[in-house]
Amino acid sequence: MDSLDFNTYEALVIDQGLIVAKGLLTHCEALIGADAKRIDLEGHTLLPGFNDSHMHLLGYGQSLFQVDLVPADSLESLIALAQSFLEENALPKDEWLLGRGWNQDHFELQVLPSRETLDQISTEHPIFFRRACGHIGVANTTALKLVGIWDNPRQQVDGGQIDLGFDQQPTGILRENAMDLLLNQIPTPSQAVLSSYIEKAQAELFSGGITSVQSDDLCVFPLADTPLILKTFEAMGTSGRLKLSVHEQSLMRTLPHFKEQLTKGYSYQKTFGSFSYGPLKILGDGSLGARTAYLRAPYADAPELTGIPMYSQSELNALVETAFDHHIPVAIHGIGDGMIEQALNAIENGLNKLDHIEPLEGPCPRKLRNAIVHCQITSPDQLHRMQDLEVIAMVQPIFLDYDLHIVEARIGNERAKTTYAFKTMERLGVATAYGTDCPVEGYSVFRGIQCAVTRQDLNHFPKGGWLPSEAVTIQEALRAYTLGGAYASGEDHIKGALGIGMIADLVVLDQNPLTVSSDKLSEIQLVATFKAGEQVYAWK
């Protein structure tokens, strides 16, 4: 992957959405006519538009219409936030009350909410609230009865778990795939409503300087609704309502479901205006905060647990092989070192088998850019394998803001020393692309960059940084959020840099990140955002 150009230029010329010249003002002036539109940036800093390498655009848009539980610092405040939402929105009786963002580690007493907690909000509404990570959720008694979990709490769920109390009744906590027992019975909105979610999220991202996303949107609603979601994005991309570039990381949870979509014409980089089909997304394990990330050895603070793998090695191999057979790369969610090991095994197995099959028409599958999303709990041998297999690391530096407070407790000090290894990835030549996993975290680019550069949380803890040898430079962080993201989606030849012939996706900042103190990076403000030369956001 090429390096980003950090030279300074006086002027930039854009024609038909592309950068056609840059350099001295006098040189650029000589290339344009008198009627050309001129924009004076008044000394502000211009950079390529940011590319979030992994988020959930539709899920984020939906969350903007639900209860925001991020501010909850106790069970009592969680209840109060939900009750206020009910009162303000006059939700009809029996309609679902949905929310997201609670985190028990931020509560005064670090206990999980339960169905009894949510019953205090309402018993007239079925309620389901996802944890911030999205890997566990809690339902009230009404919801559990409505979807049949109350009457069958001991059912086995592959890749999931229904928590039971001492009375052997469900506590309301559903982990990983067990959430689907409930989510699959919540009515899916119409295409018009889905479009409104996407447009709302798009406006928010433009205000943060994000012009491209690689988004997992098929995880939000049941598998049966995959055609509806894809149709919504396709229509918005073709009509121009979707200006944001969206490269879909397509979550197909089962091999039959994936094969069904292939028969319906799913192919890599098939485009509909600003919307394109991307890699096969595979949800491999859970999250560290929920203790569902799959580890090679037990959790230090819960020795009975190793997390939840979503697939056996053979099942994962079959998904990857099928993707490769159709010239589709994979992006595998892997947080724990156990799942990262499985992911690398599956990718290596798939690449080896390509040597023994008749090649299809199209790009060589070995040139497809495979990725592991998150890459949090790693070991040195795994990072070397990623480099050897040319696997991209799609990481979220903003996770450090929370995770640096829990990772040593979760896995022990010794194992923690080789985790969140962003600088080691750079040194080894592992291609890295930054993102946020929004709405797991907010979409702010510079909050994440500050964490990557300082190795501190946003309150500047700990002094000197956590594992400071893994701190990256501001130049490396900016590249990972621009050219790195474009490389991951196979678009580094047309976006991610201010090069001649590149798409004019641009952000204007009130400060130069190369000169701002590293602990002040999160204070940088967006002045304007341009998508293919068109201004789509203005601060004032």
XYZ file of C-alpha atoms in Angstrom:
540
model
C 0.000 0.000 0.000
C 1.391 3.393 -1.000
C 2.108 6.069 1.580
C -0.017 9.183 1.921
C 1.349 12.436 0.505
C 1.927 14.871 3.379
C 3.323 17.677 1.235
C 1.659 21.088 1.391
C -0.004 22.623 -1.661
C -1.470 26.084 -2.158
C -4.314 25.082 -4.432
C -6.299 22.182 -5.828
C -8.308 22.047 -9.064
C -11.417 19.878 -9.339
C -13.245 19.091 -12.557
C -16.264 16.790 -12.840
C -15.672 15.406 -9.377
C -11.998 14.561 -9.896
C -8.756 16.212 -8.791
C -7.074 17.397 -11.994
C -4.280 19.607 -10.670
C -2.567 20.715 -7.461
C 0.379 22.908 -6.556
C 1.128 26.620 -6.571
C -1.845 28.961 -6.741
C -0.454 30.680 -9.855
C -0.072 27.317 -11.607
C -3.626 26.240 -10.791
C -5.094 29.630 -11.724
C -3.541 29.324 -15.161
C -5.424 26.063 -15.743
C -8.952 27.320 -15.042
C -11.244 29.798 -16.694
C -12.492 33.075 -15.310
C -15.930 31.578 -14.617
C -14.585 28.709 -12.500
C -15.845 28.592 -8.918
C -13.154 29.497 -6.398
C -13.237 28.513 -2.728
C -10.844 30.188 -0.277
C -10.194 27.870 2.666
C -8.871 30.811 4.684
C -5.871 28.915 5.982
C -7.754 25.789 7.052
C -6.350 22.325 6.412
C -7.563 20.131 3.537
C -7.272 16.312 3.683
C -8.744 13.367 1.790
C -12.204 12.313 2.991
C -12.183 9.715 5.755
C -13.069 6.083 5.082
C -14.508 4.111 8.020
C -13.395 0.538 7.335
C -16.058 -1.120 9.483
C -19.331 0.186 10.838
C -23.078 -0.445 10.710
C -24.663 2.422 8.781
C -28.226 1.123 8.872
C -27.907 0.086 12.508
C -26.575 3.516 13.400
C -29.435 5.210 11.586
C -31.927 2.992 13.380
C -30.311 3.787 16.740
C -31.010 7.489 16.185
C -34.714 6.659 16.482
C -34.338 4.477 19.604
C -33.532 4.976 23.289
C -29.942 6.164 23.682
C -28.637 4.236 26.694
C -25.007 5.362 26.451
C -25.423 7.939 29.272
C -26.733 5.311 31.722
C -24.423 5.048 34.741
C -26.722 2.876 36.848
C -29.745 0.634 36.532
C -31.841 3.494 37.877
C -30.638 5.909 35.194
C -31.232 3.270 32.499
C -34.826 2.999 33.681
C -35.216 6.784 33.779
C -33.860 7.235 30.233
C -36.296 4.668 28.883
C -39.281 6.108 30.757
C -38.486 9.585 29.447
C -38.306 8.231 25.890
C -41.704 6.555 26.315
C -43.280 9.748 27.591
C -41.760 11.965 24.892
C -42.652 9.653 21.997
C -46.089 8.442 23.153
C -45.348 4.895 21.985
C -48.590 2.964 21.417
C -49.321 0.029 23.725
C -47.799 -3.277 22.574
C -45.263 -1.536 20.286
C -41.651 -2.584 20.790
C -39.398 -0.302 22.832
C -35.835 -0.713 21.556
C -32.584 0.815 22.756
C -28.846 0.403 22.673
C -25.695 1.522 24.412
C -25.754 0.329 28.039
C -22.512 -0.953 29.531
C -22.527 -2.487 32.991
C -18.858 -1.568 33.473
C -19.985 2.074 33.582
C -22.624 1.434 36.268
C -22.061 2.325 39.921
C -22.690 -1.351 40.699
C -21.314 -3.368 37.795
C -24.246 -5.744 37.363
C -26.134 -6.654 34.228
C -29.674 -5.341 33.854
C -32.344 -8.044 33.977
C -35.913 -8.600 32.847
C -37.020 -7.303 36.268
C -35.085 -4.095 35.589
C -36.887 -3.582 32.291
C -40.253 -4.624 33.790
C -39.996 -1.470 35.910
C -40.057 0.561 32.685
C -43.158 -1.075 31.236
C -45.012 -4.359 31.019
C -47.313 -3.013 28.306
C -44.482 -2.837 25.786
C -42.097 -5.617 24.768
C -38.633 -4.198 25.473
C -35.189 -5.149 24.206
C -31.997 -3.212 24.951
C -28.640 -4.126 23.401
C -25.375 -3.647 25.228
C -23.006 -1.109 23.648
C -21.009 -3.889 21.967
C -24.135 -5.352 20.379
C -23.201 -8.894 21.421
C -25.575 -9.293 24.344
C -28.955 -7.788 25.114
C -31.661 -7.805 27.751
C -35.415 -8.270 27.305
C -38.326 -7.692 29.663
C -40.756 -10.433 30.658
C -43.339 -9.273 28.122
C -40.853 -9.664 25.269
C -39.643 -13.065 26.488
C -43.213 -14.359 26.576
C -44.109 -12.844 23.226
C -41.269 -14.582 21.357
C -41.530 -17.931 23.179
C -38.315 -17.823 25.204
C -40.187 -17.733 28.528
C -41.804 -21.095 27.831
C -38.642 -22.704 26.483
C -35.682 -21.132 28.306
C -33.422 -24.217 28.159
C -33.376 -24.556 24.387
C -29.957 -24.990 22.831
C -28.783 -22.158 20.571
C -25.727 -22.726 18.378
C -23.341 -19.844 18.984
C -25.545 -18.320 21.656
C -26.817 -18.582 25.219
C -29.963 -17.815 27.226
C -28.954 -16.864 30.774
C -30.939 -18.542 33.556
C -31.286 -17.450 37.178
C -31.169 -19.542 40.344
C -34.877 -20.259 39.812
C -34.058 -21.600 36.319
C -36.170 -18.843 34.785
C -34.606 -16.622 32.081
C -32.879 -13.541 33.488
C -33.620 -11.643 30.281
C -29.984 -11.672 29.156
C -29.462 -13.149 25.683
C -25.957 -13.686 24.352
C -24.837 -13.712 20.699
C -27.072 -15.889 18.455
C -29.675 -16.257 21.200
C -30.649 -12.668 20.451
C -31.907 -13.827 17.055
C -34.701 -15.755 18.786
C -36.095 -12.341 19.662
C -34.816 -10.080 16.904
C -36.249 -12.321 14.186
C -39.742 -11.649 15.528
C -39.543 -7.849 15.661
C -41.348 -6.397 12.626
C -38.963 -5.016 9.992
C -39.676 -1.410 8.920
C -40.790 -0.554 5.407
C -38.327 0.386 2.678
C -39.296 4.036 3.161
C -38.436 3.878 6.870
C -35.168 2.057 6.176
C -34.279 4.798 3.698
C -34.935 7.449 6.345
C -32.563 5.638 8.733
C -29.841 5.629 6.077
C -30.309 9.297 5.148
C -30.186 10.377 8.784
C -26.980 8.422 9.368
C -25.462 9.758 6.134
C -25.955 13.360 7.256
C -24.315 12.626 10.596
C -21.283 10.991 8.978
C -20.783 13.855 6.540
C -20.658 16.178 9.555
C -17.722 14.081 10.778
C -15.816 14.204 7.478
C -16.583 10.594 6.567
C -17.146 10.208 2.822
C -16.879 6.404 2.479
C -17.861 3.500 4.710
C -17.498 -0.249 4.640
C -20.671 -1.256 6.358
C -22.237 -4.422 7.764
C -25.968 -3.775 7.403
C -27.405 -7.269 7.060
C -26.962 -7.918 10.789
C -29.698 -5.476 11.811
C -32.782 -7.426 10.723
C -33.651 -11.119 10.118
C -31.964 -13.088 7.323
C -35.239 -13.188 5.428
C -35.038 -9.405 5.043
C -31.666 -9.464 3.249
C -33.300 -8.782 -0.164
C -35.248 -5.813 1.259
C -32.137 -4.229 2.779
C -30.056 -4.706 -0.365
C -32.923 -3.396 -2.510
C -33.134 -0.286 -0.323
C -29.442 0.484 -0.695
C -29.474 -0.304 -4.416
C -32.395 2.065 -5.025
C -30.827 4.858 -2.976
C -27.465 4.435 -4.697
C -28.956 4.431 -8.174
C -31.246 7.419 -7.521
C -28.534 9.573 -5.941
C -30.234 9.785 -2.535
C -27.236 7.895 -1.186
C -24.264 10.210 -1.738
C -22.048 8.495 0.835
C -19.975 5.668 -0.698
C -21.124 2.390 0.889
C -19.174 -0.838 0.336
C -21.352 -3.561 1.838
C -19.662 -6.107 4.125
C -22.354 -8.686 3.523
C -23.141 -10.786 6.572
C -24.439 -14.181 5.505
C -24.759 -16.188 8.703
C -25.159 -19.620 7.116
C -23.733 -21.363 4.071
C -27.208 -22.044 2.577
C -28.123 -18.368 2.963
C -24.877 -17.304 1.276
C -25.386 -19.721 -1.602
C -28.949 -18.463 -2.028
C -27.701 -14.893 -2.439
C -25.082 -16.050 -4.943
C -27.826 -17.611 -7.084
C -29.611 -14.248 -6.984
C -26.630 -12.478 -8.478
C -24.463 -11.373 -5.546
C -20.998 -10.622 -6.887
C -18.075 -8.658 -5.524
C -17.973 -4.929 -6.374
C -21.271 -5.021 -8.275
C -22.301 -1.372 -8.108
C -25.471 0.688 -7.933
C -24.221 4.254 -8.046
C -22.579 4.935 -4.686
C -23.483 1.484 -3.325
C -21.371 -1.592 -4.022
C -21.342 -5.213 -2.934
C -18.287 -5.996 -0.844
C -16.754 -9.003 0.907
C -18.518 -11.840 2.671
C -18.705 -10.707 6.300
C -18.432 -13.555 8.799
C -19.300 -12.965 12.453
C -16.776 -15.197 14.162
C -17.097 -14.477 17.875
C -18.377 -11.920 20.380
C -16.861 -9.071 22.360
C -14.323 -8.725 25.139
C -16.644 -6.637 27.314
C -19.339 -9.296 27.165
C -16.784 -12.118 27.639
C -18.026 -13.736 24.435
C -14.842 -13.117 22.401
C -13.387 -16.581 21.722
C -10.003 -17.070 23.406
C -7.359 -19.760 23.077
C -7.150 -19.931 26.891
C -9.796 -19.143 29.536
C -10.646 -15.642 30.716
C -8.520 -14.599 33.683
C -11.537 -13.181 35.531
C -13.887 -16.034 34.545
C -11.847 -19.269 34.280
C -14.923 -21.265 33.313
C -15.266 -19.253 30.085
C -13.369 -19.133 26.798
C -16.037 -17.182 24.894
C -18.413 -18.206 22.113
C -17.167 -19.304 18.680
C -19.911 -18.938 16.084
C -18.580 -21.696 13.843
C -16.513 -24.849 13.968
C -13.319 -24.763 11.937
C -14.890 -26.892 9.198
C -17.958 -24.630 8.988
C -15.765 -21.551 8.735
C -13.598 -23.220 6.089
C -16.684 -23.978 3.994
C -17.866 -20.358 4.055
C -14.446 -19.029 3.052
C -13.966 -21.635 0.314
C -17.353 -20.791 -1.203
C -16.518 -17.077 -1.174
C -13.146 -17.675 -2.843
C -14.725 -19.951 -5.450
C -16.838 -16.950 -6.482
C -13.962 -14.453 -6.328
C -15.342 -12.784 -3.205
C -12.965 -11.803 -0.375
C -13.874 -12.298 3.265
C -13.948 -9.976 6.271
C -14.043 -12.101 9.424
C -15.007 -10.609 12.792
C -12.280 -11.839 15.149
C -11.727 -10.266 18.561
C -10.358 -13.166 20.599
C -7.115 -14.939 19.675
C -9.049 -18.209 19.401
C -11.223 -16.841 16.630
C -8.336 -15.029 14.928
C -6.562 -18.392 14.785
C -9.621 -20.005 13.179
C -9.962 -17.116 10.732
C -6.343 -17.381 9.593
C -6.656 -21.153 9.269
C -9.758 -20.755 7.096
C -8.161 -18.120 4.859
C -4.973 -20.140 4.449
C -6.982 -23.274 3.698
C -9.038 -21.420 1.102
C -5.991 -19.939 -0.604
C -4.283 -23.333 -0.734
C -7.329 -24.911 -2.378
C -7.350 -22.217 -5.053
C -4.174 -23.781 -6.406
C -6.112 -26.934 -7.265
C -9.286 -25.613 -8.887
C -10.017 -24.426 -12.392
C -9.843 -20.608 -12.321
C -13.034 -18.707 -13.152
C -13.229 -15.564 -15.211
C -12.512 -12.338 -13.382
C -9.783 -11.124 -11.010
C -7.408 -13.661 -9.566
C -8.839 -14.710 -6.173
C -5.364 -14.586 -4.663
C -5.378 -10.835 -5.269
C -8.602 -10.314 -3.335
C -8.075 -8.401 -0.107
C -9.196 -10.466 2.855
C -9.484 -8.968 6.308
C -9.950 -9.666 9.976
C -12.204 -7.120 11.620
C -11.172 -5.885 15.110
C -7.946 -7.948 15.650
C -7.839 -7.113 19.356
C -6.431 -10.098 21.264
C -3.498 -11.146 19.123
C -0.220 -12.986 19.524
C 3.015 -12.284 17.626
C 2.719 -15.494 15.598
C -0.747 -14.477 14.420
C 0.426 -11.052 13.297
C 3.232 -12.664 11.310
C 0.694 -14.993 9.684
C -1.450 -11.999 8.761
C 1.541 -10.452 7.016
C 2.383 -13.700 5.220
C -1.219 -14.183 4.055
C -1.625 -10.471 3.215
C -4.646 -10.208 5.515
C -5.814 -6.673 6.287
C -6.411 -5.587 9.897
C -9.599 -3.521 10.190
C -9.118 -2.058 13.662
C -10.964 0.450 15.837
C -8.503 2.497 17.917
C -11.371 4.181 19.787
C -11.913 0.835 21.547
C -8.834 1.690 23.642
C -10.861 4.365 25.442
C -12.787 1.608 27.235
C -10.831 -1.589 26.679
C -7.539 -0.475 28.215
C -9.404 -0.461 31.537
C -10.597 -4.077 31.252
C -8.248 -6.042 29.012
C -5.727 -7.003 31.703
C -8.499 -8.104 34.047
C -10.114 -10.127 31.261
C -7.047 -11.987 29.975
C -4.210 -11.285 32.433
C -1.244 -8.933 32.252
C 1.088 -11.224 30.320
C -1.340 -12.030 27.499
C -2.376 -8.378 27.295
C 1.151 -7.284 26.330
C 0.708 -8.269 22.659
C -2.822 -6.959 22.135
C -4.161 -3.922 20.241
C -0.786 -4.084 18.503
C -1.224 -1.255 15.998
C 2.461 -0.291 15.749
C 3.593 -3.892 15.413
C 1.182 -4.241 12.509
C 2.815 -1.216 10.880
C 6.316 -2.572 11.438
C 5.415 -5.966 9.974
C 3.759 -4.435 6.939
C 0.265 -5.645 7.820
C -2.132 -3.359 5.939
C -4.306 -1.539 8.458
C -7.572 0.310 7.969
C -9.185 2.245 10.825
C -12.849 2.516 11.702
C -15.258 2.839 14.607
C -17.767 -0.044 14.544
C -20.390 2.707 14.931
C -22.877 2.585 16.690
C -20.791 0.441 19.066
C -18.754 3.649 19.370
C -19.418 7.107 17.958
C -18.248 7.876 14.428
C -15.687 10.553 15.434
C -12.476 10.076 13.468
C -10.176 12.140 15.665
C -11.259 10.547 18.943
C -9.978 7.264 17.536
C -6.847 8.820 16.086
C -6.021 10.404 19.446
C -6.281 6.995 21.150
C -4.051 5.401 18.501
C -1.382 8.082 18.833
C -1.398 8.519 22.628
C -2.394 4.979 23.727
C -4.529 6.695 26.376
C -8.240 6.980 26.989
C -9.890 10.292 26.182
C -9.333 11.445 29.764
C -5.548 11.095 29.184
C -5.166 7.928 31.291
C -2.722 6.343 31.928
C 0.169 8.754 32.073
C 2.668 7.821 29.381
C 0.141 5.574 27.641
C -0.915 1.930 27.875
C 1.579 -0.278 26.010
C 3.164 2.909 24.637
C 5.433 1.005 22.250
C 2.293 0.296 20.229
C 1.554 4.010 19.656
C 1.473 5.009 15.988
C 2.404 8.336 14.451
C -0.225 10.847 13.373
C 0.826 10.238 9.759
C 0.259 6.491 10.128
C -3.136 7.041 11.740
C -4.289 9.450 9.020
C -3.172 7.047 6.311
C -5.097 4.185 7.959
C -8.248 6.328 7.992
C -7.940 7.401 4.336
C -5.740 5.401 1.981
C -5.910 2.368 4.278
C -9.682 2.278 4.080
C -9.610 2.699 0.311
C -7.086 -0.146 0.025
C -9.356 -2.429 2.054
C -12.254 -1.866 -0.359
C -10.027 -2.206 -3.431
C -10.435 1.479 -4.304
C -7.014 2.928 -3.481
C -6.533 3.708 -7.184
C -9.428 6.205 -7.123
C -9.746 7.495 -3.544
C -7.947 7.947 -0.255
C -5.404 10.565 -1.351
C -5.184 13.998 -2.971
C -3.691 12.578 -6.146
C -4.282 13.640 -9.734
C -7.218 11.680 -11.123
C -8.538 10.774 -7.684
C -12.155 11.363 -6.685
C -12.424 14.726 -4.921
C -13.634 13.408 -1.544
C -12.301 16.082 0.800
C -12.508 17.336 4.372
C -11.616 20.797 5.657
C -10.376 21.022 9.257
C -10.046 23.999 11.578
C -6.564 22.828 12.639
C -3.663 20.940 11.095
C -3.481 17.492 12.764
C 0.250 17.343 12.001
C 0.910 20.290 14.308
C -1.769 19.808 16.989
C -0.645 18.361 20.334
C -1.436 14.643 20.336
C -3.655 14.955 23.424
C -5.731 17.643 21.661
C -6.452 15.760 18.425
C -10.018 14.955 19.474
C -10.743 18.693 19.644
C -10.223 19.210 15.896
C -13.433 20.429 14.269
C -14.759 19.839 10.745
C -15.267 22.994 8.679
C -16.619 21.359 5.511
C -16.987 18.038 3.708
C -16.957 17.531 -0.057
C -18.116 14.386 -1.851
C -16.827 14.132 -5.435
C -16.339 17.901 -5.379
C -19.841 18.644 -4.083
C -20.099 20.279 -0.669
C -22.255 18.022 1.503
C -21.541 19.571 4.911
C -20.694 23.044 6.151
C -19.971 23.822 9.801
C -21.283 27.369 9.525
